[in-house]
Amino acid sequence: MFGFFIMGFVDIIGIAINYVKQDFPFLNDTLANMLAMSCFFWFFVLSIPTGMLMNKIGRKKTVLLSFMLQVIAFCIPLIVYDFIYIMIAFAFVGIGNTLLQVSLNPLVTNVVSKEKLTGTLTLGQFVKAISSFLGPIIASWAAGMAFGWKLIFPIYAATSIIALVWLCLTPITESERGSNVSFRVTLSLFKDKYIIAFFIGILVLVGVDVGMNTTFPKLLMEKAGLQLNEAGLGNSVYFFARTLGALGGGIFLLKYSEKKFFKYSVFLAVIGLIAMLFTENVWAMLACVVIFGLGYANLFSILFSLSLKRVPDKANEVSALLIMGVSGGAILTPILGVTSDWFGTQLAALAVIAVVWIYMVWLISLVGRQTS
């Protein structure tokens, strides 16, 4: 579970983009949002190789390696702080988080039974959401300190070291690794229409999530005239809603069908998104992002769990393939930057997010027909 907490560190990218843009005046939305590409691009490149590595050295050792990379990442801005080195630092965050997300979910399968898997993964997302919720709060608090918002880097580095030592001292018996993971075997999973649909669903979910993290503070600044330190806390409201949603979902999914819960969650998020497009009041906007966050909270873990249940004998390959979908953050966020620069308003970026979300509505019928 503490591994899921470290996994949440990647969500600092949303508010970090806004602070970096503020620190370097030559950046527009298009260039600043490229920071997300430097981070999430690695999910596309390294997910399958990580599955292959995990099969050779084991799931636990792969998670430990990911923690080491996170420590390196958060130390880089402490040595040199300019835009290029921030890009490099978040590239290391992306590499470390790729290893973590590919290996941690299968590692959970060595700890819990199949019947409890969905609820446990959702609980993990709850812990991750707590980490994501705390990030903008720490950054906002640190912004008033002498070292500025960058104080978050040594805090994250120290926490990653704790996770590294803790897991290293924790005995875990791993299941048989089975056949070697390969590009051919992993990509052959796309022959299953459900797997490819769930993969695209992960692409959409992560792209929308990173896009919302980046766009919502700017939207609050544009519509309500808030300063960045205040607007950044809007992301904490969003993550707090996801935290509550994941907590409630974790309890609900231990007893009830994830398929119906998926449908209601998607439509709840739709209500929040559409309402956000047409409201001007800051409190109404925060209410909209809460509604969206509650709807969003459990969708990732549901798709992940359904995929693992569908091909349980290829858990490593399924995990590697789906985590490739996290690269959706590298695809959608730059598009949002170009869109907001082109139209001169963050509403244009929010409209793109709403259009992309239509895929999740379409996915409801396929999830309903899924058989475990």
XYZ file of C-alpha atoms in Angstrom:
372
model
C 0.000 0.000 0.000
C 2.899 2.374 0.695
C 4.050 1.586 -2.832
C 0.744 3.000 -4.093
C 1.488 6.126 -2.047
C 4.798 6.560 -3.918
C 2.938 5.914 -7.183
C 0.878 9.036 -6.469
C 3.969 11.254 -6.706
C 3.623 11.315 -10.493
C 0.419 13.361 -10.109
C 2.442 16.371 -8.947
C 3.123 16.913 -12.663
C -0.151 18.846 -13.069
C 0.588 21.612 -10.591
C 4.340 21.443 -11.322
C 3.635 22.481 -14.922
C 1.929 25.616 -13.645
C 4.747 26.495 -11.213
C 7.432 25.857 -13.833
C 5.556 28.066 -16.301
C 5.498 30.780 -13.633
C 9.233 30.377 -12.924
C 10.233 30.559 -16.607
C 8.302 33.415 -18.314
C 9.325 32.329 -21.832
C 7.026 29.297 -21.576
C 3.514 29.246 -23.031
C 0.950 26.477 -22.407
C 2.200 24.454 -25.371
C 5.824 24.351 -24.149
C 4.977 23.968 -20.461
C 2.658 21.045 -21.164
C 5.556 19.277 -22.893
C 6.723 18.531 -19.355
C 3.933 15.966 -19.195
C 5.213 14.348 -22.380
C 8.728 14.037 -20.910
C 7.170 12.134 -18.001
C 4.449 9.980 -19.532
C 6.206 9.124 -22.803
C 8.190 6.464 -20.932
C 5.081 4.489 -20.073
C 4.685 3.767 -23.774
C 8.349 2.904 -24.353
C 9.230 0.945 -21.225
C 6.076 -0.875 -20.106
C 6.701 -4.086 -22.052
C 10.484 -4.117 -21.358
C 9.584 -3.683 -17.674
C 7.345 -6.747 -17.904
C 10.292 -8.649 -19.372
C 12.590 -7.365 -16.620
C 10.017 -8.249 -13.961
C 9.873 -11.798 -15.276
C 13.660 -12.126 -14.941
C 14.355 -10.482 -11.566
C 10.923 -10.751 -9.922
C 8.171 -8.294 -9.048
C 9.575 -7.154 -5.706
C 13.028 -6.309 -7.097
C 11.421 -4.368 -9.942
C 9.419 -2.299 -7.452
C 12.595 -1.662 -5.431
C 14.370 -0.455 -8.599
C 11.489 1.914 -9.281
C 11.900 3.473 -5.830
C 15.619 4.024 -6.508
C 14.817 5.840 -9.762
C 12.295 8.054 -7.961
C 14.976 9.077 -5.464
C 17.320 10.035 -8.322
C 14.535 11.977 -10.062
C 13.680 14.149 -7.076
C 17.329 14.923 -6.345
C 18.041 16.388 -9.824
C 16.153 19.731 -9.337
C 17.967 20.200 -6.034
C 21.274 20.249 -7.917
C 20.291 22.265 -11.013
C 16.999 24.084 -11.516
C 16.287 25.059 -15.100
C 13.712 23.906 -17.622
C 15.934 21.293 -19.304
C 16.878 19.651 -16.007
C 13.269 19.732 -14.836
C 12.415 17.856 -18.069
C 15.133 15.316 -17.245
C 13.914 14.999 -13.638
C 10.344 14.277 -14.710
C 11.648 11.834 -17.323
C 13.188 9.887 -14.428
C 9.892 10.214 -12.534
C 8.162 8.710 -15.561
C 10.690 5.875 -15.881
C 10.484 5.043 -12.171
C 6.706 5.249 -12.141
C 6.493 3.015 -15.216
C 8.435 0.294 -13.413
C 6.291 0.806 -10.319
C 2.910 0.671 -12.031
C 3.822 -2.368 -14.137
C 5.178 -4.395 -11.215
C 3.166 -3.309 -8.175
C -0.267 -4.476 -9.337
C 0.929 -8.023 -10.148
C 2.813 -8.054 -6.818
C -0.548 -7.470 -5.112
C -1.826 -10.707 -6.673
C 0.791 -12.543 -4.577
C -0.696 -11.090 -1.403
C -4.498 -11.308 -1.833
C -7.020 -13.794 -3.246
C -8.682 -13.352 -6.646
C -12.026 -12.571 -4.983
C -10.516 -9.611 -3.130
C -8.373 -8.333 -5.996
C -10.677 -5.577 -7.292
C -11.294 -4.207 -3.811
C -7.604 -4.354 -2.922
C -6.503 -2.591 -6.110
C -9.168 0.033 -5.446
C -7.832 0.432 -1.913
C -4.423 0.953 -3.492
C -5.901 3.680 -5.679
C -7.334 5.209 -2.480
C -3.840 5.354 -0.979
C -2.485 6.766 -4.259
C -5.239 9.382 -4.202
C -4.189 10.476 -0.690
C -0.672 11.032 -2.017
C -2.022 12.950 -5.025
C -4.270 15.012 -2.729
C -1.352 16.018 -0.498
C 0.944 17.052 -3.386
C -0.662 20.416 -4.331
C -1.126 21.251 -0.626
C 2.575 20.691 0.070
C 3.530 22.689 -3.050
C 1.242 25.579 -2.047
C 2.634 25.562 1.498
C 6.219 25.363 0.247
C 5.635 28.234 -2.196
C 5.549 30.601 0.780
C 8.881 29.298 2.113
C 12.373 30.520 1.262
C 13.106 27.503 -0.957
C 9.775 27.864 -2.743
C 7.551 25.121 -4.162
C 10.700 23.099 -4.981
C 10.796 22.007 -1.323
C 8.496 19.207 -2.436
C 11.432 17.460 -4.147
C 13.496 16.618 -1.013
C 10.266 15.581 0.756
C 9.416 13.161 -2.060
C 13.008 11.893 -2.239
C 13.074 11.127 1.501
C 9.697 9.368 1.336
C 10.885 7.228 -1.587
C 13.918 6.154 0.464
C 11.596 5.077 3.298
C 9.534 3.007 0.849
C 12.700 1.425 -0.546
C 13.954 0.315 2.882
C 10.484 -0.783 4.075
C 9.777 -3.052 1.088
C 13.325 -4.389 1.145
C 12.708 -5.634 4.691
C 9.265 -7.079 3.864
C 9.219 -10.793 2.919
C 6.902 -11.634 -0.017
C 6.536 -15.052 -1.645
C 6.065 -14.582 -5.376
C 4.156 -16.971 -7.620
C 5.795 -18.830 -10.493
C 6.905 -16.434 -13.217
C 5.779 -18.696 -16.053
C 6.960 -18.185 -19.617
C 9.207 -15.298 -20.550
C 7.445 -12.018 -21.269
C 8.082 -10.785 -24.810
C 6.832 -8.079 -27.132
C 5.168 -10.738 -29.294
C 3.298 -12.399 -26.429
C 2.316 -9.088 -24.826
C 1.094 -7.482 -28.037
C -0.775 -10.690 -28.928
C -3.183 -9.772 -26.117
C -4.606 -7.189 -28.525
C -6.292 -10.103 -30.318
C -8.832 -9.979 -27.487
C -11.303 -7.166 -28.244
C -11.902 -6.599 -24.542
C -8.205 -6.125 -23.776
C -7.714 -3.614 -26.579
C -10.847 -1.713 -25.507
C -9.657 -1.619 -21.882
C -6.205 -0.475 -23.062
C -7.736 2.472 -24.936
C -9.831 3.117 -21.828
C -6.637 3.447 -19.758
C -5.225 5.816 -22.410
C -8.325 7.989 -22.093
C -8.474 7.853 -18.283
C -4.872 8.907 -17.739
C -4.946 11.509 -20.492
C -8.069 13.073 -18.996
C -6.647 12.890 -15.463
C -3.354 14.616 -16.311
C -5.234 17.063 -18.504
C -7.575 17.940 -15.650
C -4.649 18.350 -13.213
C -3.011 20.773 -15.633
C -6.098 22.632 -16.851
C -8.213 23.077 -13.713
C -5.847 25.459 -11.845
C -5.538 27.554 -15.014
C -9.334 27.538 -15.348
C -9.711 28.834 -11.779
C -7.148 31.563 -12.479
C -8.913 32.515 -15.713
C -12.508 32.479 -14.447
C -12.120 33.426 -10.778
C -8.954 35.529 -10.861
C -7.171 33.351 -8.287
C -3.410 33.346 -7.776
C -1.540 30.133 -8.594
C -1.007 29.224 -4.919
C -4.774 29.357 -4.401
C -5.777 27.861 -7.745
C -3.372 24.960 -7.232
C -5.414 23.883 -4.238
C -8.232 23.180 -6.700
C -6.278 20.056 -7.637
C -6.313 19.005 -3.986
C -10.109 19.337 -4.000
C -10.183 17.090 -7.068
C -7.871 14.525 -5.485
C -9.791 14.686 -2.203
C -12.947 13.757 -4.113
C -11.065 10.887 -5.737
C -9.825 9.807 -2.314
C -13.384 9.661 -0.953
C -14.562 7.930 -4.125
C -11.814 5.327 -3.935
C -12.527 4.679 -0.261
C -16.240 4.220 -0.890
C -15.547 2.230 -4.052
C -13.109 -0.056 -2.270
C -15.790 -0.977 0.253
C -18.555 -1.261 -2.360
C -16.540 -3.358 -4.806
C -15.695 -5.954 -2.174
C -19.406 -6.869 -2.160
C -21.008 -5.756 -5.422
C -20.483 -5.984 -9.199
C -17.854 -3.698 -10.703
C -19.826 -3.585 -13.969
C -22.802 -1.599 -12.646
C -20.478 0.538 -10.556
C -18.486 1.340 -13.708
C -21.609 2.581 -15.508
C -22.757 4.840 -12.668
C -19.230 6.211 -12.204
C -18.836 7.157 -15.876
C -22.169 9.021 -15.952
C -21.407 10.808 -12.680
C -18.162 12.077 -14.221
C -20.088 13.232 -17.311
C -22.352 15.384 -15.124
C -19.361 17.039 -13.473
C -17.605 17.720 -16.789
C -20.596 19.213 -18.572
C -21.564 21.385 -15.611
C -17.987 22.680 -15.359
C -18.190 23.999 -18.911
C -21.136 26.240 -18.064
C -20.366 27.599 -14.614
C -18.507 30.749 -13.595
C -18.694 30.740 -9.789
C -15.565 29.410 -8.072
C -17.541 27.330 -5.544
C -19.696 25.849 -8.293
C -16.553 24.959 -10.244
C -15.109 23.225 -7.192
C -18.389 21.333 -6.751
C -18.189 20.234 -10.400
C -14.644 18.929 -10.025
C -15.728 17.034 -6.891
C -18.527 15.346 -8.854
C -16.107 14.483 -11.640
C -13.516 13.178 -9.164
C -16.049 10.939 -7.425
C -17.047 9.471 -10.776
C -13.464 9.040 -11.958
C -12.084 7.513 -8.755
C -12.552 3.779 -9.394
C -12.514 3.474 -13.176
C -8.791 2.739 -13.555
C -8.783 -0.060 -10.983
C -11.975 -1.593 -12.429
C -10.505 -1.799 -15.943
C -7.227 -3.129 -14.553
C -8.974 -5.771 -12.468
C -11.262 -6.913 -15.301
C -8.209 -7.304 -17.550
C -6.249 -9.333 -14.979
C -9.265 -11.573 -14.392
C -9.729 -12.096 -18.121
C -6.173 -13.384 -18.646
C -5.019 -14.443 -15.149
C -2.209 -16.663 -16.452
C -0.546 -13.661 -18.122
C -0.714 -11.125 -15.291
C 2.733 -9.672 -16.061
C 1.929 -9.204 -19.746
C -1.491 -7.691 -19.029
C -0.002 -5.279 -16.508
C 2.749 -4.208 -18.924
C 0.252 -3.687 -21.745
C -2.217 -1.664 -19.704
C 0.483 0.515 -18.153
C 1.491 1.428 -21.714
C -1.882 3.164 -21.662
C -0.617 5.558 -18.997
C 1.197 7.239 -21.892
C -2.178 8.847 -22.547
C -0.849 11.632 -20.333
C 1.831 12.303 -22.962
C -0.703 12.350 -25.804
C -3.613 14.448 -24.562
C -1.855 17.075 -22.418
C 0.213 18.646 -25.245
C -2.971 18.740 -27.359
C -4.691 20.652 -24.565
C -1.793 23.120 -24.435
C -2.000 23.783 -28.172
C -5.800 24.099 -27.976
C -5.789 26.568 -25.085
C -3.076 28.681 -26.773
C -4.972 28.617 -30.080
C -8.342 29.683 -28.633
C -6.928 31.795 -25.787
C -9.044 30.101 -23.101
C -8.869 27.028 -20.890
C -12.512 26.317 -21.724
C -11.313 25.025 -25.095
C -9.041 22.516 -23.345
C -11.900 21.466 -21.050
C -14.151 20.955 -24.082
C -11.545 18.621 -25.602
C -11.498 16.622 -22.337
C -15.298 16.312 -22.479
C -15.194 15.075 -26.075
C -12.527 12.474 -25.262
C -14.654 11.245 -22.325
C -17.308 10.062 -24.789
C -15.192 6.929 -25.243
C -15.780 5.975 -21.601
C -19.541 6.230 -22.177
C -19.217 3.894 -25.159
C -17.127 1.472 -23.074
C -20.010 0.910 -20.621
C -21.750 -1.588 -22.914
C -18.547 -3.574 -23.448
C -17.811 -3.752 -19.718
C -21.366 -5.010 -19.164
C -20.742 -7.912 -21.568
C -17.370 -8.809 -20.041
C -17.155 -12.296 -18.526
C -14.404 -12.988 -15.993
